[in-house]
PDB file of C-alpha atoms in Angstrom:
ATOM      1  CA  MET A 260    -151.692-126.767  21.178  1.00 54.00           C
ATOM      2  CA  PRO A 261    -147.996-127.280  22.101  1.00 62.00           C
ATOM      3  CA  LEU A 262    -148.435-126.508  25.834  1.00 67.00           C
ATOM      4  CA  ILE A 263    -151.362-128.926  26.280  1.00 70.00           C
ATOM      5  CA  ARG A 264    -149.512-131.652  24.412  1.00 68.00           C
ATOM      6  CA  THR A 265    -146.476-131.166  26.628  1.00 68.00           C
ATOM      7  CA  VAL A 266    -148.543-131.418  29.812  1.00 62.00           C
ATOM      8  CA  ARG A 267    -150.248-134.594  28.557  1.00 66.00           C
ATOM      9  CA  LEU A 268    -146.868-136.127  27.704  1.00 62.00           C
ATOM     10  CA  LEU A 269    -145.522-135.396  31.207  1.00 59.00           C
ATOM     11  CA  ARG A 270    -148.605-136.931  32.812  1.00 61.00           C
ATOM     12  CA  TRP A 271    -148.250-140.050  30.688  1.00 55.00           C
ATOM     13  CA  PHE A 272    -144.573-140.358  31.679  1.00 52.00           C
ATOM     14  CA  THR A 273    -145.100-139.858  35.426  1.00 56.00           C
ATOM     15  CA  ARG A 274    -148.344-141.881  35.776  1.00 56.00           C
ATOM     16  CA  PRO A 275    -146.536-145.234  36.429  1.00 56.00           C
ATOM     17  CA  PHE A 276    -144.561-143.639  39.305  1.00 54.00           C
ATOM     18  CA  SER A 277    -147.451-141.999  41.123  1.00 55.00           C
ATOM     19  CA  GLY A 278    -148.697-143.576  44.326  1.00 51.00           C
ATOM     20  CA  GLN A 279    -145.634-145.774  44.830  1.00 50.00           C
ATOM     21  CA  GLU A 280    -144.261-146.529  48.296  1.00 52.00           C
ATOM     22  CA  GLY A 281    -140.874-145.415  49.672  1.00 50.00           C
ATOM     23  CA  GLY A 282    -139.253-148.799  49.021  1.00 57.00           C
ATOM     24  CA  TYR A 283    -140.033-148.455  45.338  1.00 52.00           C
ATOM     25  CA  TRP A 284    -138.174-145.191  45.061  1.00 52.00           C
ATOM     26  CA  ARG A 285    -135.170-146.576  46.923  1.00 63.00           C
ATOM     27  CA  ALA A 286    -134.976-149.389  44.398  1.00 58.00           C
ATOM     28  CA  VAL A 287    -135.211-146.929  41.504  1.00 54.00           C
ATOM     29  CA  THR A 288    -132.431-144.787  43.015  1.00 62.00           C
ATOM     30  CA  ALA A 289    -130.174-147.820  43.535  1.00 60.00           C
ATOM     31  CA  CYS A 290    -130.687-148.894  39.925  1.00 62.00           C
ATOM     32  CA  PHE A 291    -129.877-145.387  38.694  1.00 58.00           C
ATOM     33  CA  LEU A 292    -126.678-145.222  40.762  1.00 62.00           C
ATOM     34  CA  ALA A 293    -125.580-148.673  39.581  1.00 57.00           C
ATOM     35  CA  ALA A 294    -126.152-147.748  35.942  1.00 55.00           C
ATOM     36  CA  SER A 295    -124.259-144.449  36.383  1.00 58.00           C
ATOM     37  CA  THR A 296    -121.359-146.258  38.037  1.00 56.00           C
ATOM     38  CA  PHE A 297    -121.076-148.816  35.235  1.00 55.00           C
ATOM     39  CA  TRP A 298    -121.267-146.050  32.636  1.00 52.00           C
ATOM     40  CA  LEU A 299    -118.501-144.055  34.418  1.00 52.00           C
ATOM     41  CA  LEU A 300    -116.238-147.094  34.770  1.00 50.00           C
ATOM     42  CA  ASN A 301    -116.722-147.941  31.108  1.00 51.00           C
ATOM     43  CA  ALA A 302    -115.932-144.347  30.079  1.00 48.00           C
ATOM     44  CA  LEU A 303    -112.771-144.223  32.214  1.00 49.00           C
ATOM     45  CA  ASN A 304    -111.468-147.395  30.583  1.00 54.00           C
ATOM     46  CA  LYS A 305    -111.546-145.777  27.132  1.00 64.00           C
ATOM     47  CA  THR A 306    -108.619-143.966  25.501  1.00 70.00           C
ATOM     48  CA  TYR A 307    -108.842-140.246  24.806  1.00 65.00           C
ATOM     49  CA  THR A 308    -106.703-137.622  23.090  1.00 75.00           C
ATOM     50  CA  THR A 309    -107.110-134.250  24.722  1.00 74.00           C
ATOM     51  CA  ARG A 310    -105.402-131.051  25.858  1.00 82.00           C
ATOM     52  CA  ILE A 311    -104.179-130.749  29.452  1.00 78.00           C
ATOM     53  CA  THR A 312    -101.835-128.571  31.479  1.00 82.00           C
ATOM     54  CA  TYR A 313     -98.897-130.424  33.011  1.00 83.00           C
ATOM     55  CA  PRO A 314     -96.880-129.103  35.997  1.00 86.00           C
ATOM     56  CA  VAL A 315     -93.200-128.280  35.593  1.00 89.00           C
ATOM     57  CA  VAL A 316     -90.473-127.426  38.106  1.00 89.00           C
ATOM     58  CA  TRP A 317     -87.263-125.601  37.265  1.00 91.00           C
ATOM     59  CA  GLN A 318     -83.842-126.736  38.447  1.00 92.00           C
ATOM     60  CA  TYR A 319     -81.069-124.115  38.541  1.00 92.00           C
ATOM     61  CA  ASN A 320     -78.490-122.697  40.913  1.00 92.00           C
ATOM     62  CA  THR A 321     -80.662-120.538  43.172  1.00 90.00           C
ATOM     63  CA  ARG A 322     -77.612-119.213  45.043  1.00 92.00           C
ATOM     64  CA  GLN A 323     -76.107-117.639  41.952  1.00 93.00           C
ATOM     65  CA  TYR A 324     -79.098-116.665  39.808  1.00 93.00           C
ATOM     66  CA  VAL A 325     -82.545-115.108  40.276  1.00 93.00           C
ATOM     67  CA  PRO A 326     -85.452-115.037  37.748  1.00 93.00           C
ATOM     68  CA  LEU A 327     -86.539-111.545  36.703  1.00 91.00           C
ATOM     69  CA  SER A 328     -90.107-112.720  36.035  1.00 90.00           C
ATOM     70  CA  PRO A 329     -92.176-115.619  37.440  1.00 91.00           C
ATOM     71  CA  LEU A 330     -91.286-118.943  35.831  1.00 91.00           C
ATOM     72  CA  PRO A 331     -94.150-120.951  34.259  1.00 89.00           C
ATOM     73  CA  THR A 332     -95.509-123.544  36.674  1.00 87.00           C
ATOM     74  CA  GLU A 333     -97.290-125.598  33.981  1.00 87.00           C
ATOM     75  CA  VAL A 334     -97.361-126.067  30.221  1.00 86.00           C
ATOM     76  CA  ALA A 335    -100.244-126.805  27.855  1.00 86.00           C
ATOM     77  CA  VAL A 336     -99.753-130.126  26.015  1.00 82.00           C
ATOM     78  CA  ASN A 337    -101.719-132.588  23.912  1.00 81.00           C
ATOM     79  CA  VAL A 338    -101.674-136.153  25.271  1.00 78.00           C
ATOM     80  CA  THR A 339    -103.298-139.539  24.727  1.00 80.00           C
ATOM     81  CA  GLY A 340    -104.237-141.812  27.615  1.00 71.00           C
ATOM     82  CA  ARG A 341    -106.951-143.741  29.401  1.00 67.00           C
ATOM     83  CA  GLY A 342    -109.627-141.895  31.297  1.00 59.00           C
ATOM     84  CA  TRP A 343    -108.276-143.124  34.642  1.00 62.00           C
ATOM     85  CA  LYS A 344    -104.877-141.473  34.036  1.00 65.00           C
ATOM     86  CA  LEU A 345    -106.436-138.242  32.817  1.00 63.00           C
ATOM     87  CA  LEU A 346    -108.709-138.115  35.873  1.00 58.00           C
ATOM     88  CA  ARG A 347    -105.751-138.633  38.240  1.00 65.00           C
ATOM     89  CA  LYS A 348    -103.902-135.829  36.509  1.00 69.00           C
ATOM     90  CA  ASN A 349    -106.861-133.417  36.794  1.00 64.00           C
ATOM     91  CA  LEU A 350    -107.202-134.275  40.480  1.00 55.00           C
ATOM     92  CA  MET A 351    -103.395-133.911  40.947  1.00 61.00           C
ATOM     93  CA  ILE A 352    -103.185-137.381  42.502  1.00 65.00           C
ATOM     94  CA  ASP A 353     -99.655-138.834  42.396  1.00 69.00           C
ATOM     95  CA  VAL A 354     -98.567-136.558  39.519  1.00 74.00           C
ATOM     96  CA  LYS A 355     -94.820-136.266  38.971  1.00 82.00           C
ATOM     97  CA  PRO A 356     -93.903-132.763  37.695  1.00 85.00           C
ATOM     98  CA  ALA A 357     -91.514-132.471  34.782  1.00 84.00           C
ATOM     99  CA  GLU A 358     -88.093-131.268  35.976  1.00 88.00           C
ATOM    100  CA  VAL A 359     -86.493-128.772  33.579  1.00 89.00           C
ATOM    101  CA  ARG A 360     -82.796-128.118  34.201  1.00 90.00           C
ATOM    102  CA  LEU A 361     -81.468-124.730  33.156  1.00 89.00           C
ATOM    103  CA  ARG A 362     -77.824-124.323  32.280  1.00 87.00           C
ATOM    104  CA  ARG A 363     -75.723-121.538  30.786  1.00 89.00           C
ATOM    105  CA  LEU A 364     -77.445-118.883  32.889  1.00 88.00           C
ATOM    106  CA  PRO A 365     -78.017-116.000  32.605  1.00 89.00           C
ATOM    107  CA  ALA A 366     -77.499-116.296  28.824  1.00 87.00           C
ATOM    108  CA  THR A 367     -80.458-118.680  28.395  1.00 87.00           C
ATOM    109  CA  ARG A 368     -83.517-116.671  27.345  1.00 90.00           C
ATOM    110  CA  PHE A 369     -85.916-119.416  26.253  1.00 88.00           C
ATOM    111  CA  VAL A 370     -86.612-123.152  26.360  1.00 87.00           C
ATOM    112  CA  THR A 371     -87.914-124.814  23.185  1.00 85.00           C
ATOM    113  CA  GLY A 372     -90.470-127.582  22.841  1.00 81.00           C
ATOM    114  CA  THR A 373     -87.738-129.885  21.493  1.00 83.00           C
ATOM    115  CA  THR A 374     -85.880-129.540  24.798  1.00 84.00           C
ATOM    116  CA  LEU A 375     -89.002-130.116  26.890  1.00 85.00           C
ATOM    117  CA  ARG A 376     -90.345-133.116  24.945  1.00 85.00           C
ATOM    118  CA  PRO A 377     -88.139-135.868  26.502  1.00 86.00           C
ATOM    119  CA  VAL A 378     -88.554-134.367  29.975  1.00 85.00           C
ATOM    120  CA  LEU A 379     -92.348-134.291  29.685  1.00 83.00           C
ATOM    121  CA  GLN A 380     -92.602-137.785  28.201  1.00 83.00           C
ATOM    122  CA  ALA A 381     -90.436-139.245  30.989  1.00 82.00           C
ATOM    123  CA  SER A 382     -92.659-137.671  33.660  1.00 80.00           C
ATOM    124  CA  MET A 383     -96.041-138.663  32.180  1.00 78.00           C
ATOM    125  CA  GLU A 384     -96.505-142.177  33.479  1.00 77.00           C
ATOM    126  CA  GLY A 385     -99.364-143.847  31.599  1.00 72.00           C
ATOM    127  CA  LEU A 386     -99.836-140.887  29.230  1.00 76.00           C
ATOM    128  CA  GLN A 387     -98.504-140.500  25.700  1.00 74.00           C
ATOM    129  CA  PHE A 388     -97.110-137.043  25.014  1.00 78.00           C
ATOM    130  CA  ASN A 389     -98.071-135.819  21.547  1.00 83.00           C
ATOM    131  CA  TYR A 390     -96.980-132.190  21.281  1.00 80.00           C
ATOM    132  CA  MET A 391     -96.781-128.863  23.126  1.00 81.00           C
ATOM    133  CA  LEU A 392     -99.346-126.187  22.347  1.00 81.00           C
ATOM    134  CA  THR A 393     -96.655-123.525  22.865  1.00 81.00           C
ATOM    135  CA  ASP A 394     -93.368-123.934  21.017  1.00 81.00           C
ATOM    136  CA  THR A 395     -91.259-121.790  23.351  1.00 85.00           C
ATOM    137  CA  LEU A 396     -91.169-120.876  27.045  1.00 86.00           C
ATOM    138  CA  TRP A 397     -89.440-117.566  27.738  1.00 90.00           C
ATOM    139  CA  VAL A 398     -87.252-117.101  30.819  1.00 90.00           C
ATOM    140  CA  GLU A 399     -85.004-114.288  32.024  1.00 92.00           C
ATOM    141  CA  PHE A 400     -82.349-114.519  34.740  1.00 93.00           C
ATOM    142  CA  ASP A 401     -79.720-112.294  36.278  1.00 93.00           C
ATOM    143  CA  ARG A 402     -76.819-112.925  38.638  1.00 94.00           C
ATOM    144  CA  ARG A 403     -77.709-112.830  42.339  1.00 94.00           C
ATOM    145  CA  VAL A 404     -75.445-110.355  44.150  1.00 95.00           C
ATOM    146  CA  ARG A 405     -75.154-108.915  47.657  1.00 94.00           C
ATOM    147  CA  ARG A 406     -74.205-105.295  48.327  1.00 94.00           C
ATOM    148  CA  LYS A 407     -73.755-103.496  51.636  1.00 95.00           C
ATOM    149  CA  ILE A 408     -74.768 -99.820  51.399  1.00 94.00           C
ATOM    150  CA  PRO A 409     -74.667 -97.093  54.083  1.00 94.00           C
ATOM    151  CA  LEU A 410     -77.856 -95.163  54.825  1.00 91.00           C
ATOM    152  CA  ALA A 411     -78.754 -91.479  54.602  1.00 87.00           C
ATOM    153  CA  LEU A 412     -81.908 -89.428  54.949  1.00 83.00           C
ATOM    154  CA  SER A 413     -83.852 -88.948  51.732  1.00 81.00           C
ATOM    155  CA  PRO A 414     -84.180 -85.332  50.564  1.00 72.00           C
ATOM    156  CA  ALA A 415     -87.420 -83.437  51.072  1.00 67.00           C
ATOM    157  CA  ALA A 416     -90.166 -83.414  48.433  1.00 62.00           C
ATOM    158  CA  ASN A 417     -88.597 -80.382  46.716  1.00 58.00           C
ATOM    159  CA  GLY A 418     -85.206 -82.104  46.551  1.00 57.00           C
ATOM    160  CA  SER A 419     -83.559 -80.168  49.366  1.00 60.00           C
ATOM    161  CA  ALA A 420     -81.887 -81.811  52.322  1.00 62.00           C
ATOM    162  CA  LEU A 421     -83.794 -82.098  55.581  1.00 70.00           C
ATOM    163  CA  PRO A 422     -82.693 -79.914  58.515  1.00 73.00           C
ATOM    164  CA  TYR A 423     -81.913 -83.009  60.577  1.00 76.00           C
ATOM    165  CA  ALA A 424     -78.841 -85.110  61.163  1.00 81.00           C
ATOM    166  CA  ALA A 425     -79.667 -88.832  61.394  1.00 85.00           C
ATOM    167  CA  GLN A 426     -78.022 -91.707  63.228  1.00 88.00           C
ATOM    168  CA  PHE A 427     -79.081 -95.117  61.865  1.00 91.00           C
ATOM    169  CA  THR A 428     -79.123 -98.460  63.672  1.00 91.00           C
ATOM    170  CA  PRO A 429     -77.806-100.431  61.829  1.00 92.00           C
ATOM    171  CA  ALA A 430     -75.744 -97.894  59.900  1.00 92.00           C
ATOM    172  CA  SER A 431     -75.799 -99.941  56.668  1.00 93.00           C
ATOM    173  CA  VAL A 432     -78.062-102.541  55.049  1.00 94.00           C
ATOM    174  CA  VAL A 433     -77.251-105.573  52.865  1.00 95.00           C
ATOM    175  CA  PHE A 434     -79.280-105.697  49.637  1.00 95.00           C
ATOM    176  CA  GLU A 435     -79.559-109.009  47.762  1.00 95.00           C
ATOM    177  CA  GLY A 436     -81.122-109.491  44.343  1.00 93.00           C
ATOM    178  CA  PRO A 437     -80.547-109.161  40.576  1.00 94.00           C
ATOM    179  CA  ALA A 438     -77.211-107.560  39.758  1.00 92.00           C
ATOM    180  CA  GLY A 439     -78.755-105.108  37.288  1.00 91.00           C
ATOM    181  CA  THR A 440     -81.055-103.725  39.996  1.00 92.00           C
ATOM    182  CA  VAL A 441     -78.752-103.880  43.022  1.00 93.00           C
ATOM    183  CA  ASP A 442     -75.853-102.205  41.188  1.00 92.00           C
ATOM    184  CA  ARG A 443     -78.074 -99.206  40.377  1.00 91.00           C
ATOM    185  CA  LEU A 444     -79.036 -98.520  44.000  1.00 91.00           C
ATOM    186  CA  SER A 445     -77.912 -95.133  45.318  1.00 89.00           C
ATOM    187  CA  ASN A 446     -74.922 -94.951  47.627  1.00 87.00           C
ATOM    188  CA  PRO A 447     -75.741 -93.913  50.310  1.00 90.00           C
ATOM    189  CA  TYR A 448     -79.196 -95.466  50.177  1.00 91.00           C
ATOM    190  CA  PRO A 449     -81.949 -92.863  50.879  1.00 88.00           C
ATOM    191  CA  VAL A 450     -84.300 -93.602  53.780  1.00 87.00           C
ATOM    192  CA  HIS A 451     -87.695 -91.858  53.657  1.00 84.00           C
ATOM    193  CA  LEU A 452     -89.204 -90.597  56.896  1.00 78.00           C
ATOM    194  CA  PRO A 453     -92.759 -92.010  57.194  1.00 70.00           C
ATOM    195  CA  GLN A 454     -93.939 -89.214  59.510  1.00 57.00           C
ATOM    196  CA  ALA A 455     -92.945 -85.823  60.764  1.00 52.00           C
ATOM    197  CA  PRO A 456     -90.003 -85.998  63.194  1.00 51.00           C
ATOM    198  CA  ALA A 457     -92.127 -84.178  65.787  1.00 46.00           C
ATOM    199  CA  GLY A 458     -94.231 -87.332  66.109  1.00 45.00           C
ATOM    200  CA  SER A 459     -91.488 -88.910  68.240  1.00 48.00           C
ATOM    201  CA  SER A 460     -90.884 -87.520  71.697  1.00 47.00           C
ATOM    202  CA  ASN A 461     -87.192 -88.395  71.792  1.00 58.00           C
ATOM    203  CA  GLY A 462     -86.388 -88.179  68.059  1.00 62.00           C
ATOM    204  CA  ASP A 463     -86.011 -91.969  67.769  1.00 78.00           C
ATOM    205  CA  ILE A 464     -88.334 -93.594  65.200  1.00 84.00           C
ATOM    206  CA  SER A 465     -88.548 -96.864  63.269  1.00 85.00           C
ATOM    207  CA  VAL A 466     -88.413 -96.526  59.487  1.00 86.00           C
ATOM    208  CA  PRO A 467     -89.063 -99.342  56.954  1.00 88.00           C
ATOM    209  CA  ILE A 468     -86.294 -99.839  54.407  1.00 88.00           C
ATOM    210  CA  GLY A 469     -88.376-100.891  51.396  1.00 82.00           C
ATOM    211  CA  GLY A 470     -86.538-101.391  48.128  1.00 84.00           C
ATOM    212  CA  PRO A 471     -87.120-102.396  44.497  1.00 87.00           C
ATOM    213  CA  ALA A 472     -88.965-105.542  43.465  1.00 88.00           C
ATOM    214  CA  LEU A 473     -86.972-108.817  43.659  1.00 90.00           C
ATOM    215  CA  VAL A 474     -84.494-107.193  46.082  1.00 93.00           C
ATOM    216  CA  ARG A 475     -84.326-108.449  49.673  1.00 93.00           C
ATOM    217  CA  THR A 476     -82.697-106.776  52.668  1.00 93.00           C
ATOM    218  CA  ASN A 477     -81.148-108.282  55.772  1.00 92.00           C
ATOM    219  CA  VAL A 478     -83.415-106.088  57.953  1.00 92.00           C
ATOM    220  CA  GLY A 479     -86.948-104.866  57.390  1.00 88.00           C
ATOM    221  CA  ALA A 480     -86.607-101.584  59.286  1.00 90.00           C
ATOM    222  CA  VAL A 481     -83.967 -99.425  60.948  1.00 91.00           C
ATOM    223  CA  ARG A 482     -83.998 -97.157  63.976  1.00 91.00           C
ATOM    224  CA  VAL A 483     -83.402 -93.499  63.153  1.00 89.00           C
ATOM    225  CA  ARG A 484     -82.397 -90.931  65.750  1.00 88.00           C
ATOM    226  CA  LEU A 485     -82.912 -87.380  64.512  1.00 83.00           C
ATOM    227  CA  GLN A 486     -81.006 -84.309  65.671  1.00 81.00           C
ATOM    228  CA  PRO A 487     -81.632 -80.762  64.362  1.00 80.00           C
ATOM    229  CA  ARG A 488     -78.953 -79.366  62.039  1.00 79.00           C
ATOM    230  CA  PRO A 489     -77.935 -75.695  62.400  1.00 83.00           C
ATOM    231  CA  LEU A 490     -78.851 -73.328  59.547  1.00 84.00           C
ATOM    232  CA  ILE A 491     -77.118 -70.140  58.415  1.00 85.00           C
ATOM    233  CA  THR A 492     -79.602 -67.312  57.730  1.00 88.00           C
ATOM    234  CA  GLN A 493     -78.901 -64.450  55.324  1.00 89.00           C
ATOM    235  CA  VAL A 494     -81.176 -61.505  54.463  1.00 91.00           C
ATOM    236  CA  VAL A 495     -80.987 -60.356  50.835  1.00 91.00           C
ATOM    237  CA  THR A 496     -82.393 -57.122  49.355  1.00 93.00           C
ATOM    238  CA  ILE A 497     -83.496 -57.606  45.758  1.00 92.00           C
ATOM    239  CA  ALA A 498     -85.473 -55.600  43.188  1.00 92.00           C
ATOM    240  CA  PRO A 499     -88.580 -57.537  42.090  1.00 91.00           C
ATOM    241  CA  GLU A 500     -89.273 -58.301  38.430  1.00 90.00           C
ATOM    242  CA  LEU A 501     -92.587 -57.213  36.887  1.00 88.00           C
ATOM    243  CA  HIS A 502     -94.461 -60.049  35.204  1.00 86.00           C
ATOM    244  CA  GLY A 503     -97.508 -59.561  32.958  1.00 85.00           C
ATOM    245  CA  PHE A 504     -97.576 -55.750  33.317  1.00 86.00           C
ATOM    246  CA  PRO A 505     -98.659 -53.678  30.276  1.00 85.00           C
ATOM    247  CA  PRO A 506     -95.526 -52.634  28.392  1.00 84.00           C
ATOM    248  CA  ASP A 507     -96.935 -49.235  27.441  1.00 82.00           C
ATOM    249  CA  SER A 508     -97.397 -48.105  31.061  1.00 81.00           C
ATOM    250  CA  GLN A 509     -95.039 -47.071  33.840  1.00 83.00           C
ATOM    251  CA  PHE A 510     -95.316 -48.060  37.493  1.00 86.00           C
ATOM    252  CA  VAL A 511     -93.784 -46.990  40.770  1.00 88.00           C
ATOM    253  CA  LEU A 512     -93.003 -49.559  43.486  1.00 86.00           C
ATOM    254  CA  THR A 513     -93.069 -48.809  47.201  1.00 89.00           C
ATOM    255  CA  PRO A 514     -90.719 -50.092  48.500  1.00 90.00           C
ATOM    256  CA  GLN A 515     -88.556 -50.517  45.406  1.00 90.00           C
ATOM    257  CA  THR A 516     -86.759 -53.571  46.825  1.00 91.00           C
ATOM    258  CA  VAL A 517     -87.889 -56.691  48.661  1.00 93.00           C
ATOM    259  CA  ARG A 518     -86.172 -58.286  51.644  1.00 93.00           C
ATOM    260  CA  VAL A 519     -85.815 -62.092  51.346  1.00 93.00           C
ATOM    261  CA  GLN A 520     -84.502 -64.484  54.016  1.00 91.00           C
ATOM    262  CA  VAL A 521     -82.368 -67.351  52.662  1.00 91.00           C
ATOM    263  CA  GLN A 522     -81.195 -70.329  54.762  1.00 87.00           C
ATOM    264  CA  CYS A 523     -78.522 -72.937  54.048  1.00 86.00           C
ATOM    265  CA  PHE A 524     -76.352 -75.422  55.891  1.00 84.00           C
ATOM    266  CA  PRO A 525     -72.947 -74.136  57.061  1.00 84.00           C
ATOM    267  CA  GLU A 526     -71.026 -76.378  54.647  1.00 79.00           C
ATOM    268  CA  ASP A 527     -73.001 -74.946  51.688  1.00 83.00           C
ATOM    269  CA  THR A 528     -72.373 -71.248  52.424  1.00 84.00           C
ATOM    270  CA  ALA A 529     -69.405 -70.966  50.053  1.00 85.00           C
ATOM    271  CA  GLN A 530     -71.374 -72.532  47.185  1.00 86.00           C
ATOM    272  CA  LEU A 531     -74.516 -70.424  47.635  1.00 86.00           C
ATOM    273  CA  ASP A 532     -74.899 -68.002  44.672  1.00 89.00           C
ATOM    274  CA  LEU A 533     -77.372 -65.325  45.744  1.00 88.00           C
ATOM    275  CA  GLY A 534     -77.352 -63.924  42.204  1.00 88.00           C
ATOM    276  CA  GLN A 535     -79.626 -66.839  41.271  1.00 90.00           C
ATOM    277  CA  LEU A 536     -82.375 -65.509  43.561  1.00 91.00           C
ATOM    278  CA  HIS A 537     -85.324 -63.986  41.652  1.00 93.00           C
ATOM    279  CA  VAL A 538     -88.521 -62.380  42.949  1.00 92.00           C
ATOM    280  CA  LEU A 539     -91.434 -61.276  40.793  1.00 91.00           C
ATOM    281  CA  LEU A 540     -94.685 -59.321  41.058  1.00 89.00           C
ATOM    282  CA  GLN A 541     -97.576 -60.837  39.099  1.00 88.00           C
ATOM    283  CA  TYR A 542     -99.809 -58.222  37.444  1.00 84.00           C
ATOM    284  CA  GLN A 543    -103.447 -57.931  38.557  1.00 84.00           C
ATOM    285  CA  PRO A 544    -106.040 -55.435  37.259  1.00 82.00           C
ATOM    286  CA  PHE A 545    -106.068 -52.146  39.172  1.00 81.00           C
ATOM    287  CA  GLU A 546    -109.255 -51.092  40.951  1.00 78.00           C
ATOM    288  CA  GLY A 547    -107.826 -47.597  41.453  1.00 78.00           C
ATOM    289  CA  PRO A 548    -104.549 -45.746  40.986  1.00 81.00           C
ATOM    290  CA  HIS A 549    -102.801 -48.106  43.419  1.00 85.00           C
ATOM    291  CA  THR A 550    -102.753 -51.814  44.273  1.00 88.00           C
ATOM    292  CA  ARG A 551    -100.813 -54.062  46.589  1.00 88.00           C
ATOM    293  CA  LEU A 552     -99.138 -57.240  45.322  1.00 90.00           C
ATOM    294  CA  GLN A 553     -97.446 -60.054  47.198  1.00 90.00           C
ATOM    295  CA  PRO A 554     -93.845 -60.812  46.120  1.00 91.00           C
ATOM    296  CA  ILE A 555     -93.336 -64.330  44.780  1.00 89.00           C
ATOM    297  CA  VAL A 556     -89.964 -66.115  44.874  1.00 90.00           C
ATOM    298  CA  SER A 557     -89.660 -67.526  41.339  1.00 88.00           C
ATOM    299  CA  GLN A 558     -86.138 -68.982  41.528  1.00 89.00           C
ATOM    300  CA  VAL A 559     -83.888 -69.964  44.426  1.00 88.00           C
ATOM    301  CA  PRO A 560     -80.147 -70.664  44.401  1.00 88.00           C
ATOM    302  CA  ALA A 561     -78.799 -74.191  44.579  1.00 84.00           C
ATOM    303  CA  PHE A 562     -78.087 -75.474  48.121  1.00 82.00           C
ATOM    304  CA  THR A 563     -80.888 -73.319  49.556  1.00 84.00           C
ATOM    305  CA  ARG A 564     -82.637 -75.089  52.463  1.00 79.00           C
ATOM    306  CA  GLY A 565     -85.270 -72.446  53.177  1.00 81.00           C
ATOM    307  CA  VAL A 566     -86.503 -69.158  51.720  1.00 88.00           C
ATOM    308  CA  SER A 567     -89.166 -66.658  52.785  1.00 87.00           C
ATOM    309  CA  THR A 568     -90.060 -63.060  51.933  1.00 89.00           C
ATOM    310  CA  LEU A 569     -89.826 -60.571  54.803  1.00 91.00           C
ATOM    311  CA  THR A 570     -91.551 -57.867  52.705  1.00 90.00           C
ATOM    312  CA  HIS A 571     -95.133 -59.090  52.632  1.00 90.00           C
ATOM    313  CA  THR A 572     -96.613 -56.668  50.070  1.00 91.00           C
ATOM    314  CA  VAL A 573     -95.449 -54.024  47.614  1.00 90.00           C
ATOM    315  CA  ARG A 574     -97.526 -50.982  46.687  1.00 90.00           C
ATOM    316  CA  VAL A 575     -97.716 -50.547  42.918  1.00 88.00           C
ATOM    317  CA  SER A 576     -98.824 -47.159  41.505  1.00 87.00           C
ATOM    318  CA  LYS A 577     -99.533 -46.184  37.930  1.00 83.00           C
ATOM    319  CA  VAL A 578     -97.611 -43.200  36.543  1.00 77.00           C
ATOM    320  CA  ARG A 579     -99.960 -40.761  34.855  1.00 71.00           C
ATOM    321  CA  GLN A 580     -98.997 -39.979  31.310  1.00 63.00           C
ATOM    322  CA  PRO A 581     -98.552 -36.201  30.615  1.00 57.00           C
TER     323      PRO A 581
END
């Protein structure tokens, strides 16, 4: 039987070692370590051809250009060398990275293996460079620019301006980064309020600047002092539109018009077109001859900063057909 044969074989192998004293085992361990050491030294003296990753550093004018994506920190290559050199490389002991110089930026989009070969071979002391496993390394750069932009409060979630005037300290921020990104920043730059203004007792809060990726600012946050802005209030009377009502029926509205309160900033009064204001009544099944519906503001004029219906409900009655 295979199991019994295996057990007998193990007993035969371990029988000479049973009952030995501690000094015996120390001698066996020393012999094993000596043999392993000689085997390792012999293996490290041999020559091998293998694949490794070799570190690279990039040399370019960092004051004038910025990479748009992380540059490769190492390249995969095939090399030939003694085991000692390969071990030192894997342990990163006294390894000289290959220095790749980039010129003609930002036009340069890639670096070929032909360009990297002499640089890699010169850096690999004791190793023979055979070839790169990747023919091309892709890079992308843009000009580094600085732009000073004044600040303004960001609009509310619905796109309207906030009813607060803001005083910023500092009043403007310097943005530094890729030209393609910095040139597209809004002027003035919108600052988003992280919390409701009521959370500050004196209206003075600290707001982080933020910004796009790869863009740095000269300050991380600004102080914002908020002051309420006055609003002009107008009351408009408008006939509501019926939405979803059966076309073959007639209805009577009580009242026939709805009062709507519209607010805007004083400087926007002349541009406010109240003809763009629309209110509708959404049809719901009648449980009797009458029902009450809540007016819904479906469209507001541009430059509106607040809108609310003063008529809370409208009574809708069916007209009996003769």
